[in-house]
Coordinates of C-alpha atoms and ligand atoms in Angstrom, one line a residue:
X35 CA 0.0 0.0 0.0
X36 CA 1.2 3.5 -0.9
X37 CA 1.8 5.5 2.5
X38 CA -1.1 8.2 2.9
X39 CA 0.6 11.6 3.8
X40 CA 0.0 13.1 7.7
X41 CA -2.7 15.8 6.5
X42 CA -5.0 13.0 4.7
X43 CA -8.5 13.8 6.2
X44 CA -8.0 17.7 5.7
X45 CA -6.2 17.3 2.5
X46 CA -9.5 15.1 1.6
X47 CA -11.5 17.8 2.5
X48 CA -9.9 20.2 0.3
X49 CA -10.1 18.2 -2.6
X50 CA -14.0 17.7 -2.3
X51 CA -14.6 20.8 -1.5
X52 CA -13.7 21.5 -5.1
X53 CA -16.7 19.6 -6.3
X54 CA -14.8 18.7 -9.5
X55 CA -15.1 14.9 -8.8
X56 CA -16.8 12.8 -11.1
X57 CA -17.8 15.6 -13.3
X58 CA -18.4 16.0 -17.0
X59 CA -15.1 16.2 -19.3
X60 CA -14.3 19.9 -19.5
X61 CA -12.4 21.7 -22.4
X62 CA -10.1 24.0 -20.7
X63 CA -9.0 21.0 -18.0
X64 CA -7.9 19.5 -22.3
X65 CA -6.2 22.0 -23.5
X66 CA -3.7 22.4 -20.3
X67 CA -3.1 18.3 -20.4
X68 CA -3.0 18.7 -23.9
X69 CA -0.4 21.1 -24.0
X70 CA 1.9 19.2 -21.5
X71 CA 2.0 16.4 -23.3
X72 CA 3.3 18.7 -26.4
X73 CA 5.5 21.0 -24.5
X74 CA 7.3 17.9 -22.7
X75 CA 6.8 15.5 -26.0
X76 CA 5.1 12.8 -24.8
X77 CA 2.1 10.5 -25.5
X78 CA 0.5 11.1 -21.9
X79 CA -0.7 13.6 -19.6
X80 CA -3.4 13.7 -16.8
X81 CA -4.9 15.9 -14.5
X82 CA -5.0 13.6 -11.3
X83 CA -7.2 14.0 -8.4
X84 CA -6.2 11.7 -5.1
X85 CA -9.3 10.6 -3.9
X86 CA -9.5 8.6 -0.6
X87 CA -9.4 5.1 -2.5
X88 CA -9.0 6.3 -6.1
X89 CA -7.1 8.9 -8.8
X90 CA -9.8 10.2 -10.5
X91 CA -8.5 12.1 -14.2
X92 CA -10.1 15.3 -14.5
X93 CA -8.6 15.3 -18.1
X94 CA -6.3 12.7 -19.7
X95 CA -4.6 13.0 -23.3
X96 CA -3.4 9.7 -24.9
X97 CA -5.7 7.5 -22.4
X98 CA -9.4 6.1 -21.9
X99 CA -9.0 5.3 -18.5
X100 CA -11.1 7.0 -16.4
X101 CA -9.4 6.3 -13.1
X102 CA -7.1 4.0 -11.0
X103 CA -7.2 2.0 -8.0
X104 CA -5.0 4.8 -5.4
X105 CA -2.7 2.0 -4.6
X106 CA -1.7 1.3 -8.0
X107 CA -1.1 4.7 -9.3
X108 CA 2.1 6.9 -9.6
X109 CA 0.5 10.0 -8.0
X110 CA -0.4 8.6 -5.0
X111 CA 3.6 8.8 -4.3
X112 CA 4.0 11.8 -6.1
X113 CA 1.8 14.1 -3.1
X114 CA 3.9 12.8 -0.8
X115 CA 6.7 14.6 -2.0
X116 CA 6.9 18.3 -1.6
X117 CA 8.2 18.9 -5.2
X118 CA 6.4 16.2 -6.9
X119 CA 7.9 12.9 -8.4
X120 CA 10.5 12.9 -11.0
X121 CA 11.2 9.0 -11.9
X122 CA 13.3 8.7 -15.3
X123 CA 12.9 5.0 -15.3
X124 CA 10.0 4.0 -13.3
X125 CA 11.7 0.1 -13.4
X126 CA 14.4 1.4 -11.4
X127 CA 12.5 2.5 -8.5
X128 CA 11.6 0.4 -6.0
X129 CA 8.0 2.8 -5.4
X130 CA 7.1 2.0 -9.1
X131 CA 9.2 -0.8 -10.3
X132 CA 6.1 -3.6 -9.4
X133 CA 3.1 -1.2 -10.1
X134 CA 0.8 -2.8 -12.5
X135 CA 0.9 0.4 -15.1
X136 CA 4.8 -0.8 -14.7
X137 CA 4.4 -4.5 -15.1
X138 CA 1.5 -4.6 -18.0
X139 CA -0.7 -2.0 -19.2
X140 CA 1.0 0.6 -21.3
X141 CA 4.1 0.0 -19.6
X142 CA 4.9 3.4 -18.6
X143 CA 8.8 3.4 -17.9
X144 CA 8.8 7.7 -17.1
X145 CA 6.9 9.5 -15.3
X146 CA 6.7 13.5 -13.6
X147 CA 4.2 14.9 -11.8
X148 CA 3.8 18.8 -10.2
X149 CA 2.0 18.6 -7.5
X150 CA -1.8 20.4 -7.5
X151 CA -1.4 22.9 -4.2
X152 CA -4.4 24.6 -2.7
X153 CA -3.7 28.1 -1.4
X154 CA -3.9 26.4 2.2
X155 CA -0.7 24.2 1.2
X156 CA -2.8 21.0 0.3
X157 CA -1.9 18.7 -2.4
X158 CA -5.2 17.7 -3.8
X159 CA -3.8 16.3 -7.0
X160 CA -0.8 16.4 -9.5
X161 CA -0.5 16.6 -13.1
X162 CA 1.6 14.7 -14.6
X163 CA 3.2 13.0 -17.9
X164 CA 4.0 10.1 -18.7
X165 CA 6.8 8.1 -21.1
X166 CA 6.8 4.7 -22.7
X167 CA 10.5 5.5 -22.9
X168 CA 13.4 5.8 -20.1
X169 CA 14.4 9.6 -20.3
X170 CA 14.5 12.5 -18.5
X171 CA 12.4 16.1 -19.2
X172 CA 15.0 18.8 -20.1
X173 CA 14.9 21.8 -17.2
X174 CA 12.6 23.9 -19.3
X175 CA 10.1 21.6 -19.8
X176 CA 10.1 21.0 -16.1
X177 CA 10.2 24.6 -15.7
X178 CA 7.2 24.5 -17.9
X179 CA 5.3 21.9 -16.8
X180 CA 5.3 23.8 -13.0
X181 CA 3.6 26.4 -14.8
X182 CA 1.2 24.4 -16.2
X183 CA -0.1 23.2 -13.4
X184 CA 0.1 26.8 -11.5
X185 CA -3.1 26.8 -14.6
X186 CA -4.5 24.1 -13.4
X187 CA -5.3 24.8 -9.9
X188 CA -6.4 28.5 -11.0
X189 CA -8.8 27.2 -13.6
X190 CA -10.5 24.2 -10.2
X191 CA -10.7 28.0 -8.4
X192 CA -12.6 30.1 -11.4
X193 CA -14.7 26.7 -11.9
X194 CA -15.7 26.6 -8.1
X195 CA -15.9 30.5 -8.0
X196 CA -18.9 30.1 -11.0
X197 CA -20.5 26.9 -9.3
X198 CA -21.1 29.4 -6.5
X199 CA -21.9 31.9 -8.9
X200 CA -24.7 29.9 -10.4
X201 CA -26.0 28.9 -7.2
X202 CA -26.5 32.6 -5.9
X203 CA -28.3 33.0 -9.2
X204 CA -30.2 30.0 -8.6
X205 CA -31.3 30.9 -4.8
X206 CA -32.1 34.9 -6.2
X207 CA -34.7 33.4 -8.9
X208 CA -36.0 31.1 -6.7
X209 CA -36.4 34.3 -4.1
X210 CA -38.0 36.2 -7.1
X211 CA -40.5 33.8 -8.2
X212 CA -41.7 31.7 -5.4
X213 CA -44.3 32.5 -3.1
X214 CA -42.6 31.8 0.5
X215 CA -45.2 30.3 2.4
X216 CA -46.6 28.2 -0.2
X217 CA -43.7 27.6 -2.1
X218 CA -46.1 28.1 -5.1
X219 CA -45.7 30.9 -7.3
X220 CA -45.6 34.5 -6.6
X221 CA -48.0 37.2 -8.3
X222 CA -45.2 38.4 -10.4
X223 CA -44.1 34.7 -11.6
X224 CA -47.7 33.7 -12.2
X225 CA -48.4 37.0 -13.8
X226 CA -45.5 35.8 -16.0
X227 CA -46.1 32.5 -16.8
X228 CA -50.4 33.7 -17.7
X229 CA -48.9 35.9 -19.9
X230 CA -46.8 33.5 -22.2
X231 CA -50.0 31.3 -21.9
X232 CA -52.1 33.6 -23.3
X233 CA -50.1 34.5 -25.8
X234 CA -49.8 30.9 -26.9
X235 CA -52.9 29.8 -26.5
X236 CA -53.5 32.8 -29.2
X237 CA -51.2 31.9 -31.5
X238 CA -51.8 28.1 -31.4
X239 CA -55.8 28.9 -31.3
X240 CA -55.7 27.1 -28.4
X241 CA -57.7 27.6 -25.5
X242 CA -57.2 28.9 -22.1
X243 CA -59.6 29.1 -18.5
X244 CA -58.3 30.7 -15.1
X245 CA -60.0 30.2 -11.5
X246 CA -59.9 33.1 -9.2
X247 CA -59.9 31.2 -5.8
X248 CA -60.6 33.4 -2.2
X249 CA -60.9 31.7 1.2
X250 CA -64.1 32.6 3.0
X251 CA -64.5 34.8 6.0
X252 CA -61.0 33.8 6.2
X253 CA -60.2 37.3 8.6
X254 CA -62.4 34.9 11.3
X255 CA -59.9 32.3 11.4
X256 CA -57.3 34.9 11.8
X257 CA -59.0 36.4 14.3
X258 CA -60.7 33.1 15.9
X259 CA -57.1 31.0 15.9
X260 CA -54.2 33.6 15.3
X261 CA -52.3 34.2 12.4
X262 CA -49.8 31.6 12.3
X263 CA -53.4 28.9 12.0
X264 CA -54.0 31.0 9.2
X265 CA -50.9 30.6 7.3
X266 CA -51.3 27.0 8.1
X267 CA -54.9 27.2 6.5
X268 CA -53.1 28.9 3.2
X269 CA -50.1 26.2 3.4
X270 CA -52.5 23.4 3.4
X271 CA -54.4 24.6 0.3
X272 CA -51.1 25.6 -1.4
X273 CA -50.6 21.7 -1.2
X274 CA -53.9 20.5 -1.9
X275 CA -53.7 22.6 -5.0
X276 CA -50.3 21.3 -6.1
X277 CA -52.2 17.4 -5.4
X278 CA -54.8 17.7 -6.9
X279 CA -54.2 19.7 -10.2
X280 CA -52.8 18.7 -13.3
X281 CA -49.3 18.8 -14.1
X282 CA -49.4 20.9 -16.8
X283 CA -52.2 23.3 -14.6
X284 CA -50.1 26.4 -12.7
X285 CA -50.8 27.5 -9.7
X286 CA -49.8 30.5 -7.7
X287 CA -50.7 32.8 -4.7
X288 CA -51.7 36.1 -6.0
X289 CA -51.6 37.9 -2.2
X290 CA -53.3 37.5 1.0
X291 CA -55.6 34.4 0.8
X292 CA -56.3 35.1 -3.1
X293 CA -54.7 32.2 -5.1
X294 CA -55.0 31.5 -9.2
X295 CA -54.7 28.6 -11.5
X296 CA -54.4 28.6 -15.1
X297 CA -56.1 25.7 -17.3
X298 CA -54.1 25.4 -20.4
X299 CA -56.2 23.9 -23.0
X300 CA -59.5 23.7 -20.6
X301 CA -62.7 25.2 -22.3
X302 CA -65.2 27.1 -19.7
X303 CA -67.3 24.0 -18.2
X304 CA -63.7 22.0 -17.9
X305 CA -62.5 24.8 -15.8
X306 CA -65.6 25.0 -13.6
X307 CA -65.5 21.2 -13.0
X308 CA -62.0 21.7 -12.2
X309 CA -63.0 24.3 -9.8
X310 CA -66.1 22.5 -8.2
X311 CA -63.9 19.5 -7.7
X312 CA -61.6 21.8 -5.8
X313 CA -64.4 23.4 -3.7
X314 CA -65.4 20.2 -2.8
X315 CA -61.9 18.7 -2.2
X316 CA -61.5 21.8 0.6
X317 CA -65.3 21.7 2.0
X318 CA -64.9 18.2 2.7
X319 CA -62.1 17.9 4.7
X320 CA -60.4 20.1 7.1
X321 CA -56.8 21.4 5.6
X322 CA -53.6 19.9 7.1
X323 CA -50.8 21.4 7.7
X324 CA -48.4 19.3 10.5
X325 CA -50.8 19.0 13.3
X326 CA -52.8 21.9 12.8
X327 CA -56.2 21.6 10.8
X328 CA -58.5 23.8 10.1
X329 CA -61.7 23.7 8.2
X330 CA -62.2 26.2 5.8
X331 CA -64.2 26.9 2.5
X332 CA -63.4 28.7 -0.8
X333 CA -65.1 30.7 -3.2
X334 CA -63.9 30.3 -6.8
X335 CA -64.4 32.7 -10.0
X336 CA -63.7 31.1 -13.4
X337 CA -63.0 32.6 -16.8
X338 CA -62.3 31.4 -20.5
X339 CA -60.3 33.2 -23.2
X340 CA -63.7 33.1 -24.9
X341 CA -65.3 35.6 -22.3
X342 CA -62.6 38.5 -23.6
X343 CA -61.7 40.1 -27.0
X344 CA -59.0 38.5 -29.2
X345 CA -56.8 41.5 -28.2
X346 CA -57.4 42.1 -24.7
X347 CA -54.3 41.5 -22.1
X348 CA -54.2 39.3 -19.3
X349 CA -55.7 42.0 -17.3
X350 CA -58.8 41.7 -19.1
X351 CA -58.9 37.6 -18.6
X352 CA -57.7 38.1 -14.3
X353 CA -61.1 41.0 -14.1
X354 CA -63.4 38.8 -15.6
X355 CA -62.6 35.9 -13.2
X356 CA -62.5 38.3 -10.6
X357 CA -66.0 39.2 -11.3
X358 CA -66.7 35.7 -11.0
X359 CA -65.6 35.3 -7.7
X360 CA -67.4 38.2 -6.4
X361 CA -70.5 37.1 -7.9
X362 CA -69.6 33.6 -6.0
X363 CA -68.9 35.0 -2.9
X364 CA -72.0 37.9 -3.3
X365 CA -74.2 34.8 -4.2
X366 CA -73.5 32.2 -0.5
X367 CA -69.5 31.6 -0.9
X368 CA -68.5 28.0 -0.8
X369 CA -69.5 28.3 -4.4
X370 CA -68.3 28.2 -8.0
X371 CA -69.3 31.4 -10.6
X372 CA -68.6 31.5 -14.5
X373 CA -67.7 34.8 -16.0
Ligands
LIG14 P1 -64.4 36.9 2.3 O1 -65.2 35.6 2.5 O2 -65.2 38.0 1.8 O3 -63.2 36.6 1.4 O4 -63.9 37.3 3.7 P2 -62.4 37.3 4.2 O5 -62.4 37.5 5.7 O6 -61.7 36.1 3.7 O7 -61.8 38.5 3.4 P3 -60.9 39.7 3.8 O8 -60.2 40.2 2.5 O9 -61.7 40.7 4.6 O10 -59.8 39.2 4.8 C1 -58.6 38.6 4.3 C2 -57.7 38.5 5.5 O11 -56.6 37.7 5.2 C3 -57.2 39.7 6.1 C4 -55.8 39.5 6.4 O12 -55.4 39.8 7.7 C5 -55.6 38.1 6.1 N1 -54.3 37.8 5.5 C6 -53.7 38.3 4.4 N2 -52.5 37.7 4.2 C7 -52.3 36.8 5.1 C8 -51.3 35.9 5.5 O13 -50.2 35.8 4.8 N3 -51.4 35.1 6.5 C9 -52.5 35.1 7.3 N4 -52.6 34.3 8.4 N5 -53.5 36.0 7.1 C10 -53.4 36.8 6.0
LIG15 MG1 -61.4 35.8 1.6
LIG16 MG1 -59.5 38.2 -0.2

């Protein structure tokens, strides 16, 4: 077994905290092993990464393989060494002479390898090249190959520096667009999505509904069972909502206890089964949310594309379902109205 170096656990840590492990083949990882093995003129050169039980190649030029057992590969003995490993004649050395790459395989007879230092000092890999041929690199390309892999470690820190990157991005849309309490859709990324809908539902000559949905008297559970049981009421329906509608249905909370769903391709009486079938879903059972539930009902306005002219906006569509719902709640609540 090759001898693990004293920092192993934190030098492990390092090298995860890369994320580059077991990730897609990446140009610019290419060109740099590419050009060490043309700079130093030979048929092989790898970005290494020493993994607990494995060297897992970033980027290889002249190879398929994909990694190696840690104990059988030349980099494993290369991080132990503060300057890397410089082995002319790898059949010579007693660290290499038995390795199977040595023995069989390609029957590598030279390898060198610069070590891949974090800025905290750890070596979390090496890039190296390899020989079917005793010899020795000449001082330059030594020289050169250091530089190369000065490259390499700055282009692991720009491709962790954009993985965080993305992720901020990620976490700001997600901000932008989701309702918090519901996790369903805000009123600006439902406004969003109705809009593309309608517009496609014009072009295709399609059709298009859209239910209004208001909880009743819900200020009395507020005011009956405090705010956090009415937030429970609105989480609960979020998820009925998400269960029980269609995947290509969207959902969203408008505000307050208002929420909206868009049909895509539902015609009026669709829509208003849709929306009865709601009603009934939250009438007939009291809306969980953990151990809290409360039993609640809705009121529910629904329009169709065909209730507005061919060139009105969405605001036009969202009025005349919001007529509907005040008709529904002027006419009993715990109903369904057409516009
Ligand atoms: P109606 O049947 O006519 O719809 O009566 P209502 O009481 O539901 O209607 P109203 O619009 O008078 O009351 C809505 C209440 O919703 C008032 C407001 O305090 C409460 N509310 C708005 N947003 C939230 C929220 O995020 N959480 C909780 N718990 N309550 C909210
Ligand atoms: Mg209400
Ligand atoms: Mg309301």
């Amino acid at each position: 077994m090759i001898p693990r170096p004293p920092d192993e656990s934190l030098r492990l840590a390092a090298l995860h905290d890369y994320m580059l492990l077991d990730t897609q083949a990446d140009d610019e990882f290419d060109l740099l092993t590419e050009l060490a093995a043309e700079l130093c003129g030979v048929p092989y050169s790898f970005v290494s990464l020493v993994d607990a039980d494995r060297v897992w190649f970033k980027s290889r030029h002249g190879s398929h393989a994909v990694q190696m057992p840690r104990d059988e590969d030349y980099c494993a003995w290369s991080i132990l060494e503060a300057d890397g490993l410089n082995i002319p004649d790898l059949t010579a050395d007693p660290r290499t002479a038995s390795l199977r790459a040595t023995t069989g395989g390609p029957r590598y007879r030279m390898y060198s390898g610069v070590n891949l230092v974090n800025a905290d000092g750890y070596r979390v890999g090496v890039l190296c090249v390899l020989d079917t041929q005793v010899r020795n690199l000449t001082p330059n390309q030594q020289h050169l190959l250091r530089r190369l892999a000065r490259q390499v470690v700055a282009l692991m820190e720009l491709r962790l520096k954009e993985r965080g990157l993305q992720e901020a991005l990620a976490q700001v849309s997600r901000l932008a667009n989701e309702d918090e309490l519901t996790g369903l859709r805000n009123r600006r990324a439902w406004m969003a999505e109705a809009r593309s809908q309608l517009l496609l539902a014009r072009r295709l000559g399609s059709t298009l509904s859209m239910l209004m949905l208001d909880v009743d008297h819900f200020k009395k559970i507020n005011d009956t069972h405090g705010h956090p049981a009415g937030d429970a009421v609105l989480r609960g329906l979020g998820q009925l909502l998400e269960r029980s509608l269609r995947k290509t249905d969207v959902a969203g909370r408008l505000g307050g206890e208002e929420f909206a769903v868009l049909l895509p391709g539902s015609e009026v009486y669709g829509a208003a089964r849709v929306a009865e079938n709601l009603r009934q879903l939250v009438a007939d059972e009291p809306l969980r949310d953990g151990e809290r539930s409360l039993q609640v009902t809705v009121s529910i306005g629904v329009a169709n594309i065909a209730v507005v002219q061919p060139d009105d906006d969405l605001d036009a569509l969202m009025r005349a379902a919001d007529q509907a719902l005040y008709t529904a709640k002027q006419t009993g609540r715990n109903r369904v109205a057409m516009a």
